Short mmCIF file of C-alpha atoms and ligand atoms in Angstrom, two decimals:
data_model
loop_
_atom_site.label_atom_id
_atom_site.label_comp_id
_atom_site.label_asym_id
_atom_site.label_seq_id
_atom_site.Cartn_x
_atom_site.Cartn_y
_atom_site.Cartn_z
CA THR J 1 80.90 53.68 128.68
CA ASP J 2 79.04 54.19 125.42
CA SER J 3 79.03 57.97 126.04
CA ASP J 4 82.84 57.98 125.77
CA GLU J 5 83.03 56.09 122.47
CA PRO J 6 84.28 58.38 119.69
CA TYR J 7 82.99 56.08 116.97
CA VAL J 8 81.00 52.82 116.84
CA PRO J 9 80.68 50.44 113.83
CA PHE J 10 77.59 48.35 113.20
CA PRO J 11 77.87 45.35 115.63
CA GLU J 12 78.33 41.85 114.21
CA HIS J 13 76.79 40.19 117.26
CA GLY J 14 74.04 41.40 119.58
CA LEU J 15 74.09 41.77 123.30
CA THR J 16 71.92 39.82 125.64
CA ALA J 17 68.83 41.50 127.03
CA GLY J 18 70.50 41.74 130.46
CA GLU J 19 73.70 43.28 129.06
CA LEU J 20 71.65 45.78 127.10
CA ARG J 21 69.70 46.83 130.18
CA GLY J 22 73.00 47.49 131.94
CA ARG J 23 74.32 49.51 128.98
CA LEU J 24 71.12 51.54 128.84
CA ARG J 25 71.32 52.36 132.56
CA ALA J 26 75.03 53.22 132.28
CA LEU J 27 74.23 55.60 129.42
CA ARG J 28 72.20 57.61 131.88
CA ALA J 29 75.13 58.34 134.17
CA ASP J 30 75.52 61.90 133.08
CA ASP J 31 71.81 62.71 132.65
CA VAL J 32 70.13 65.29 134.82
CA ASP J 33 68.60 63.84 137.97
CA TRP J 34 65.02 64.93 137.03
CA ARG J 35 63.41 62.52 139.50
CA ARG J 36 64.85 64.62 142.28
CA GLY J 37 63.56 67.86 140.75
CA ARG J 38 66.97 69.20 139.65
CA ILE J 39 65.68 70.44 136.27
CA TRP J 40 62.88 72.94 135.60
CA SER J 41 62.05 72.03 131.98
CA LEU J 42 61.79 69.12 129.52
CA ILE J 43 60.27 66.65 131.99
CA TYR J 44 56.61 66.29 132.94
CA TRP J 45 56.00 63.65 135.49
CA ALA J 46 52.81 62.83 137.48
CA GLY J 47 53.95 59.99 139.68
CA ASP J 48 55.03 56.40 139.33
CA GLU J 49 51.56 54.94 139.20
CA HIS J 50 50.60 57.31 136.40
CA ASP J 51 53.82 56.47 134.52
CA GLU J 52 53.28 52.77 134.85
CA VAL J 53 49.76 53.04 133.34
CA VAL J 54 50.94 55.23 130.49
CA HIS J 55 54.02 53.13 129.77
CA ASP J 56 51.97 49.94 129.81
CA ALA J 57 49.60 51.37 127.23
CA TYR J 58 52.63 52.57 125.14
CA ARG J 59 54.18 49.08 125.26
CA GLU J 60 50.86 47.47 124.42
CA PHE J 61 50.69 49.44 121.18
CA ALA J 62 54.39 50.05 120.48
CA SER J 63 54.23 48.06 117.20
CA GLU J 64 50.93 49.33 115.87
CA ASN J 65 50.92 51.96 113.17
CA LEU J 66 48.15 54.47 112.51
CA LEU J 67 49.41 54.85 108.92
CA GLY J 68 46.90 51.99 108.49
CA PRO J 69 43.73 53.05 110.36
CA THR J 70 41.72 50.25 108.77
CA ALA J 71 44.28 47.67 109.94
CA PHE J 72 44.24 49.18 113.45
CA PRO J 73 40.81 50.59 114.25
CA SER J 74 41.97 50.32 117.91
CA VAL J 75 44.46 53.14 117.44
CA ALA J 76 42.14 55.11 115.14
CA THR J 77 39.45 54.99 117.88
CA MET J 78 41.89 56.11 120.56
CA GLU J 79 43.00 59.09 118.42
CA LYS J 80 39.45 60.05 117.72
CA GLN J 81 38.54 59.87 121.36
CA VAL J 82 41.56 61.86 122.55
CA VAL J 83 40.56 64.61 120.10
CA TRP J 84 36.94 64.56 121.28
CA MET J 85 37.98 64.70 124.97
CA LEU J 86 40.26 67.70 124.26
CA LEU J 87 37.59 69.51 122.24
CA ASP J 88 35.28 69.07 125.21
CA LEU J 89 37.91 70.27 127.69
CA LEU J 90 38.57 73.36 125.56
CA GLY J 91 34.98 74.41 124.94
CA ALA J 92 34.47 73.40 121.29
CA ASP J 93 31.11 72.36 119.77
CA PRO J 94 31.46 68.63 119.03
CA GLN J 95 28.96 68.94 116.12
CA LEU J 96 31.26 71.34 114.29
CA ALA J 97 34.78 70.86 115.62
CA GLY J 98 37.49 68.37 114.78
CA GLY J 99 41.22 67.74 114.97
CA THR J 100 43.97 65.15 114.86
CA MET J 101 46.74 63.95 117.15
CA THR J 102 50.31 64.75 116.15
CA SER J 103 53.85 63.94 117.32
CA GLY J 104 54.45 67.22 119.17
CA GLY J 105 53.79 70.96 119.53
CA THR J 106 55.99 71.71 116.53
CA GLU J 107 54.15 69.34 114.19
CA SER J 108 50.82 70.68 115.43
CA ILE J 109 51.88 74.24 114.66
CA ILE J 110 53.27 73.32 111.23
CA LEU J 111 49.92 71.64 110.42
CA ALA J 112 47.97 74.60 111.61
CA VAL J 113 49.95 76.96 109.36
CA LYS J 114 49.54 74.51 106.48
CA ALA J 115 45.75 74.36 106.94
CA TYR J 116 45.39 78.18 106.86
CA ARG J 117 47.83 78.44 103.94
CA ASP J 118 46.01 75.87 101.86
CA ARG J 119 42.57 77.33 102.68
CA ALA J 120 43.88 80.73 101.59
CA ARG J 121 45.20 79.20 98.34
CA ALA J 122 41.76 77.77 97.67
CA GLU J 123 39.63 80.70 98.81
CA ARG J 124 41.87 83.78 98.47
CA PRO J 125 43.94 83.10 95.31
CA GLU J 126 44.72 86.83 95.09
CA VAL J 127 47.05 86.45 98.10
CA SER J 128 50.43 85.69 96.49
CA HIS J 129 52.64 86.31 99.50
CA PRO J 130 50.78 85.01 102.57
CA GLU J 131 51.64 86.40 105.99
CA MET J 132 50.86 85.44 109.54
CA LEU J 133 50.99 87.52 112.68
CA VAL J 134 53.38 86.05 115.27
CA PRO J 135 53.89 87.73 118.64
CA VAL J 136 57.65 87.92 119.42
CA THR J 137 56.99 85.62 122.44
CA ALA J 138 55.35 82.90 120.35
CA HIS J 139 57.37 79.70 119.97
CA PRO J 140 59.90 79.57 117.11
CA ALA J 141 57.95 76.60 115.74
CA PHE J 142 55.84 79.25 113.98
CA LEU J 143 58.97 80.57 112.28
CA LYS J 144 59.96 77.07 111.30
CA ALA J 145 56.48 76.53 109.89
CA GLY J 146 56.77 79.78 107.97
CA ASP J 147 60.13 78.77 106.51
CA LEU J 148 58.82 75.40 105.45
CA LEU J 149 55.53 76.57 104.05
CA GLY J 150 56.35 79.90 102.56
CA VAL J 151 54.23 81.95 104.91
CA ARG J 152 55.99 85.14 106.09
CA PRO J 153 55.85 85.66 109.84
CA VAL J 154 55.13 89.28 110.77
CA PRO J 155 56.43 89.89 114.30
CA VAL J 156 54.10 91.59 116.75
CA PRO J 157 55.57 93.29 119.84
CA VAL J 158 54.40 92.63 123.38
CA ASP J 159 53.42 95.39 125.81
CA HIS J 160 54.70 96.09 129.37
CA THR J 161 52.74 93.01 130.57
CA PHE J 162 54.75 90.85 128.13
CA ARG J 163 51.49 90.03 126.28
CA ALA J 164 50.89 90.58 122.58
CA ASP J 165 49.95 94.20 122.07
CA PRO J 166 46.40 94.29 120.57
CA ALA J 167 46.84 97.66 118.86
CA ALA J 168 50.08 96.52 117.20
CA PHE J 169 48.31 93.27 116.30
CA ALA J 170 45.54 95.17 114.55
CA ALA J 171 48.01 97.48 112.84
CA ALA J 172 50.06 94.56 111.46
CA MET J 173 47.13 92.97 109.59
CA THR J 174 47.19 93.39 105.82
CA ASP J 175 45.35 92.04 102.81
CA SER J 176 47.95 89.19 102.80
CA THR J 177 47.31 88.11 106.38
CA ILE J 178 46.05 84.52 106.36
CA LEU J 179 46.44 83.71 110.07
CA ALA J 180 47.09 85.33 113.41
CA CYS J 181 48.72 83.48 116.30
CA ALA J 182 48.75 83.89 120.07
CA SER J 183 49.98 81.84 123.04
CA ALA J 184 48.21 80.40 126.08
CA PRO J 185 50.62 80.79 127.66
CA CYS J 186 53.84 81.75 125.91
CA PHE J 187 56.89 79.76 126.93
CA PRO J 188 59.23 82.60 128.03
CA TYR J 189 57.06 84.26 130.74
CA GLY J 190 54.13 81.90 131.02
CA VAL J 191 51.70 84.77 130.38
CA VAL J 192 48.59 84.39 128.30
CA ASP J 193 48.13 86.84 125.43
CA PRO J 194 44.94 89.05 125.68
CA ILE J 195 43.03 86.54 123.51
CA GLU J 196 39.52 88.11 123.74
CA ASP J 197 40.84 91.43 122.57
CA LEU J 198 43.02 89.86 119.81
CA ALA J 199 40.03 87.71 118.70
CA ASP J 200 37.83 90.83 118.40
CA ARG J 201 40.41 92.36 116.08
CA THR J 202 40.92 89.30 113.90
CA SER J 203 37.17 88.48 113.68
CA GLU J 204 36.55 92.02 112.42
CA ARG J 205 38.85 91.32 109.48
CA GLY J 206 37.68 87.72 108.99
CA ILE J 207 41.10 86.35 109.89
CA GLY J 208 41.59 83.09 111.75
CA LEU J 209 43.22 83.12 115.24
CA HIS J 210 45.32 80.11 116.20
CA ILE J 211 45.98 79.68 119.97
CA ASP J 212 49.14 77.83 120.87
CA ALA J 213 48.10 76.05 124.07
CA THR J 214 50.93 73.58 123.75
CA ILE J 215 51.78 74.27 127.39
CA GLY J 216 48.39 75.48 128.62
CA GLY J 217 45.99 73.05 126.95
CA PHE J 218 45.69 71.04 130.11
CA ALA J 219 47.08 73.32 132.81
CA LEU J 220 44.75 76.29 132.02
CA PRO J 221 41.39 74.45 132.02
CA PHE J 222 42.24 72.65 135.30
CA ALA J 223 43.51 75.91 136.83
CA ARG J 224 40.08 77.30 135.90
CA GLU J 225 38.33 74.25 137.43
CA LEU J 226 40.40 74.75 140.57
CA GLY J 227 39.09 78.33 140.90
CA ARG J 228 42.27 80.12 139.94
CA LYS J 229 42.16 83.32 137.93
CA VAL J 230 42.48 82.29 134.28
CA PRO J 231 41.97 84.69 131.40
CA PRO J 232 39.72 83.50 128.51
CA PHE J 233 41.95 81.51 126.13
CA ASP J 234 40.09 78.67 124.41
CA PHE J 235 37.16 77.93 122.04
CA ASN J 236 34.84 79.73 124.52
CA VAL J 237 36.26 82.93 122.88
CA PRO J 238 34.25 83.17 119.62
CA GLY J 239 37.13 84.32 117.38
CA VAL J 240 39.43 81.45 118.31
CA THR J 241 39.47 79.24 115.25
CA SER J 242 42.11 76.59 116.14
CA MET J 243 44.31 75.46 119.01
CA THR J 244 47.29 73.23 119.70
CA ALA J 245 47.48 71.31 122.97
CA ASP J 246 50.24 68.89 123.97
CA MET J 247 49.63 65.63 125.81
CA HIS J 248 53.42 65.18 126.13
CA LYS J 249 53.70 68.26 128.35
CA TYR J 250 51.08 69.02 131.05
CA GLY J 251 48.76 66.22 129.68
CA TYR J 252 51.29 63.85 131.21
CA GLY J 253 51.15 61.63 128.16
CA PRO J 254 54.24 59.96 126.58
CA LYS J 255 56.64 62.02 124.53
CA GLY J 256 55.61 62.22 120.87
CA SER J 257 52.01 63.26 121.54
CA SER J 258 50.21 66.52 120.80
CA SER J 259 47.04 67.71 119.11
CA ILE J 260 45.76 70.21 116.57
CA LEU J 261 42.10 71.18 117.10
CA TYR J 262 39.73 73.26 114.86
CA ARG J 263 36.54 75.03 115.86
CA ASP J 264 35.19 74.16 112.41
CA ARG J 265 36.42 70.88 111.06
CA SER J 266 36.15 72.11 107.46
CA LEU J 267 39.54 73.78 108.09
CA ARG J 268 41.10 70.45 109.03
CA ARG J 269 40.48 69.30 105.46
CA HIS J 270 43.25 71.68 104.33
CA GLN J 271 45.65 70.09 106.81
CA PHE J 272 45.28 66.76 105.00
CA ALA J 273 47.17 65.75 101.86
CA ALA J 274 46.47 63.16 99.15
CA TYR J 275 48.94 61.71 96.61
CA THR J 276 47.16 59.65 93.97
CA ASP J 277 49.68 58.74 91.30
CA TRP J 278 52.22 56.60 93.17
CA PRO J 279 52.78 53.02 92.10
CA GLY J 280 52.61 52.10 95.74
CA GLY J 281 49.01 53.16 95.90
CA ILE J 282 47.09 56.22 96.93
CA LEU J 283 48.50 57.94 99.96
CA ALA J 284 45.99 59.96 102.01
CA SER J 285 47.86 61.57 104.86
CA PRO J 286 46.23 63.49 107.74
CA THR J 287 49.46 64.76 109.39
CA LEU J 288 53.16 65.27 108.62
CA LEU J 289 54.34 61.84 109.58
CA GLY J 290 53.94 58.65 107.43
CA THR J 291 54.17 55.97 110.06
CA ARG J 292 52.28 57.15 113.15
CA PRO J 293 53.35 55.41 116.35
CA GLY J 294 50.47 53.63 118.10
CA GLY J 295 52.27 53.79 121.43
CA ALA J 296 52.14 57.58 121.72
CA ILE J 297 48.43 57.58 120.94
CA ALA J 298 47.61 54.75 123.27
CA GLY J 299 49.75 56.32 126.02
CA SER J 300 47.92 59.62 125.81
CA TRP J 301 44.52 57.95 125.66
CA ALA J 302 45.47 55.99 128.77
CA ALA J 303 46.69 59.11 130.59
CA ILE J 304 43.39 60.94 130.10
CA ARG J 305 41.28 57.86 130.84
CA PHE J 306 43.27 57.03 133.93
CA GLU J 307 43.16 60.50 135.44
CA GLY J 308 39.86 61.98 134.28
CA ARG J 309 39.12 65.56 135.32
CA ALA J 310 39.40 64.66 138.98
CA GLY J 311 42.84 63.13 138.60
CA TYR J 312 44.18 66.13 136.66
CA ARG J 313 42.69 68.49 139.24
CA ALA J 314 44.55 66.59 141.98
CA ILE J 315 47.87 66.70 140.05
CA PHE J 316 47.51 70.40 139.27
CA SER J 317 46.45 71.39 142.73
CA GLU J 318 49.79 70.01 143.92
CA VAL J 319 51.63 71.77 141.08
CA PHE J 320 49.93 75.14 141.66
CA GLU J 321 50.46 74.89 145.42
CA ALA J 322 54.22 74.38 144.86
CA THR J 323 54.14 77.24 142.30
CA ASP J 324 52.54 79.59 144.80
CA ARG J 325 55.12 78.72 147.50
CA LEU J 326 57.92 79.25 144.94
CA GLN J 327 56.57 82.57 143.79
CA GLU J 328 55.93 83.84 147.33
CA GLY J 329 59.41 82.77 148.32
CA ILE J 330 61.01 84.45 145.32
CA ARG J 331 59.10 87.73 145.94
CA SER J 332 60.47 87.70 149.47
CA ILE J 333 64.09 87.62 148.27
CA PRO J 334 65.41 91.22 147.95
CA GLY J 335 65.72 92.31 144.38
CA LEU J 336 63.97 89.37 142.68
CA HIS J 337 60.57 89.39 141.03
CA VAL J 338 58.27 87.16 139.01
CA VAL J 339 58.06 88.52 135.43
CA GLY J 340 54.51 89.59 134.41
CA GLU J 341 51.42 87.82 135.71
CA PRO J 342 51.72 84.15 134.87
CA PRO J 343 48.45 82.27 135.65
CA ILE J 344 49.87 78.72 135.82
CA SER J 345 53.05 77.00 136.72
CA VAL J 346 55.41 78.32 134.07
CA PHE J 347 57.15 81.58 134.92
CA ALA J 348 60.38 83.58 134.81
CA VAL J 349 62.28 85.15 137.65
CA GLY J 350 63.95 88.45 136.92
CA SER J 351 65.66 91.27 138.71
CA ASP J 352 66.43 94.96 138.29
CA VAL J 353 69.08 94.68 140.94
CA VAL J 354 71.18 91.52 140.61
CA ASP J 355 72.64 89.82 137.56
CA MET J 356 70.29 86.88 136.82
CA MET J 357 72.88 85.13 134.66
CA ALA J 358 75.23 85.03 137.71
CA VAL J 359 72.33 83.80 139.85
CA ALA J 360 71.88 80.99 137.36
CA ASP J 361 75.61 80.19 137.39
CA ARG J 362 75.66 80.05 141.19
CA LEU J 363 72.58 77.83 141.31
CA GLU J 364 74.34 75.40 139.03
CA THR J 365 77.20 75.07 141.48
CA ARG J 366 74.55 73.63 143.83
CA ASN J 367 73.49 71.04 141.25
CA TRP J 368 70.43 72.72 139.78
CA ARG J 369 70.02 72.85 136.04
CA ILE J 370 68.87 76.33 135.14
CA ASP J 371 67.37 77.65 131.92
CA ARG J 372 68.38 81.27 131.23
CA GLN J 373 66.53 83.90 129.16
CA ARG J 374 67.02 87.40 127.82
CA ASP J 375 64.64 90.42 127.62
CA PRO J 376 64.55 90.68 130.55
CA ASP J 377 67.41 88.60 131.98
CA SER J 378 65.70 85.87 133.88
CA ILE J 379 65.68 82.24 134.83
CA HIS J 380 62.82 80.03 133.63
CA LEU J 381 60.83 77.54 135.70
CA ILE J 382 58.25 74.92 134.75
CA VAL J 383 56.90 73.37 137.92
CA ASN J 384 55.91 69.70 138.25
CA PRO J 385 55.19 67.22 141.01
CA THR J 386 58.93 66.35 141.00
CA HIS J 387 59.48 69.81 142.53
CA VAL J 388 57.10 69.52 145.45
CA PRO J 389 59.74 68.10 147.84
CA VAL J 390 62.52 70.57 146.78
CA VAL J 391 60.68 73.93 146.99
CA GLU J 392 62.31 75.00 150.22
CA GLU J 393 65.79 73.80 149.24
CA PHE J 394 65.53 75.63 145.90
CA LEU J 395 64.32 78.82 147.58
CA ASP J 396 67.17 78.71 150.06
CA ASP J 397 69.63 78.26 147.17
CA VAL J 398 68.07 81.09 145.15
CA ARG J 399 68.36 83.38 148.15
CA TRP J 400 72.02 82.41 148.58
CA ALA J 401 72.66 82.79 144.84
CA ALA J 402 71.08 86.25 144.70
CA GLU J 403 72.91 87.48 147.80
CA GLY J 404 76.28 86.55 146.23
CA ALA J 405 75.57 87.71 142.68
CA PRO J 406 77.00 90.92 141.17
CA ALA J 407 74.71 93.85 140.40
CA ALA J 408 72.61 93.77 137.26
CA GLY J 409 74.17 95.37 134.22
CA ILE J 410 77.78 94.59 134.95
CA GLY J 411 77.66 90.85 134.23
CA ASP J 412 78.23 89.08 130.96
CA ASN J 413 76.19 89.60 127.82
CA ARG J 414 76.30 86.18 126.39
CA ALA J 415 73.37 84.83 124.39
CA THR J 416 71.28 82.09 125.93
CA LEU J 417 70.20 78.85 124.33
CA TYR J 418 66.60 77.64 124.58
CA GLY J 419 66.20 74.48 126.59
CA VAL J 420 69.98 74.22 127.06
CA ASN J 421 72.07 75.68 129.80
CA SER J 422 75.10 76.61 127.81
CA ARG J 423 75.78 80.11 126.53
CA LEU J 424 77.74 81.67 123.76
CA GLU J 425 80.34 84.38 123.95
CA ALA J 426 79.24 87.89 123.08
CA GLY J 427 80.31 89.00 119.59
CA THR J 428 80.01 85.56 117.97
CA ASP J 429 77.70 85.10 115.06
CA VAL J 430 75.10 83.37 117.17
CA ALA J 431 73.29 81.43 114.45
CA THR J 432 76.55 80.08 113.01
CA ALA J 433 77.79 79.20 116.48
CA VAL J 434 74.65 77.19 117.42
CA LEU J 435 74.64 75.36 114.10
CA ASP J 436 78.31 74.51 114.72
CA GLN J 437 77.31 73.17 118.16
CA LEU J 438 74.55 71.11 116.54
CA GLU J 439 76.99 69.59 114.07
CA GLY J 440 79.47 68.92 116.86
CA ARG J 441 76.82 66.87 118.65
CA TYR J 442 76.75 64.35 115.83
CA ASP J 443 80.32 64.41 114.54
CA THR J 444 83.09 64.07 117.07
C1 PLP W 501 54.40 77.48 123.76
C2 PLP W 501 55.11 76.35 123.00
N1 PLP W 501 54.73 76.08 121.75
C3 PLP W 501 55.31 75.09 121.05
C4 PLP W 501 56.28 74.33 121.56
C5 PLP W 501 56.88 73.24 120.74
O1 PLP W 501 56.52 71.99 121.20
P1 PLP W 501 57.42 70.69 120.91
O2 PLP W 501 58.69 70.91 121.62
O3 PLP W 501 56.52 69.63 121.53
O4 PLP W 501 57.52 70.56 119.45
C6 PLP W 501 56.70 74.58 122.88
C7 PLP W 501 57.74 73.79 123.50
O5 PLP W 501 58.20 74.02 124.62
C8 PLP W 501 56.09 75.58 123.62
O6 PLP W 501 56.47 75.90 124.88
#
């Protein structure tokens, strides 16, 4: 199969459409069986009918390019409407607020950091070495943004609830702080930082607070609508100045689709860039990308229009019901616990008694793909409708895995890789080893 080819030259002749379809399907042979709920990350799926609608819209606009909004007012309108609908969902004032769509959570975060950096350059020229507060649980996209944009991330510890510590947050602010960040929820434990408290402290100092609701942008508002206990996290909290929310996660849009949203759209202006001296013409660019795929925008527009609030409530009530069953089941297994108090369907399972890395290894022998984490040792679950039929099977297997696992503290101490289920031997230079692995993926 194609997966076994060590090297492939550029083909002289093409394949037929039928041959190609066969090759594409064959390529999938070793992929995880996500449709049967065997993976707890990377995939967000809300049913075949939903997929069909979204994929249709994607296909309809797969060629269109929002690099030219005047050529494609269709796509420009859909982007504008997606942003408006999200601002409404997240409690922003439509008279003041604004945003853009982007290609993913990482791009949204990079753009947020750029906006605050460029505003600081314009309004606080005395800040020569800008800093941003980044809780240690915040996504590494903030570190990537800091690297790219020359904004130094200042790590802020979390407290015993795994949420950013407000006192440490306040203590970390300096005259060079241009931005503070928090998560709703953070990826590792699915807990929401104490955003009201953090916002009080940043507002006092006149510092912007960006909320990364990449995961929670849809799940948290609908959890709230379903009457679940949801801490304040969005523009309803006065000091929250910007947010990121992904359609390509719990918005059930196509991959390549996220948003960056501002309480006051004057900040968005600093996200934009204009290049005026190019022989090719003037380039005014709202986001990082040049060409902006129409399909991703149309697909997300279609997802929201197809579901409406009622449709998302129905999806999430299924997801949360499965989550509750999973968490109850896990709490009933001796030695296992849910880490912290995660309000939605992203959570970690830890233990003071059994070795969670061994639990993960044992689960994999039963054909589950398991994401492992450190601090504390835990396995990580993001629940979706794909998991509804496998809750009981999974719980039975977790019970079996925990019963046969060695005690905590005597297992291995290998590093874990985010989003990947492989691990590295203790004692290796971890960064070098993962970069070697990355290279190996391209060059064999
Ligand atoms: C909380 C959080 N922020 C940001 C990101 C980055 O998003 P993306 O992978 O779409 O770039 C993720 C991805 O899982 C995330 O969980």
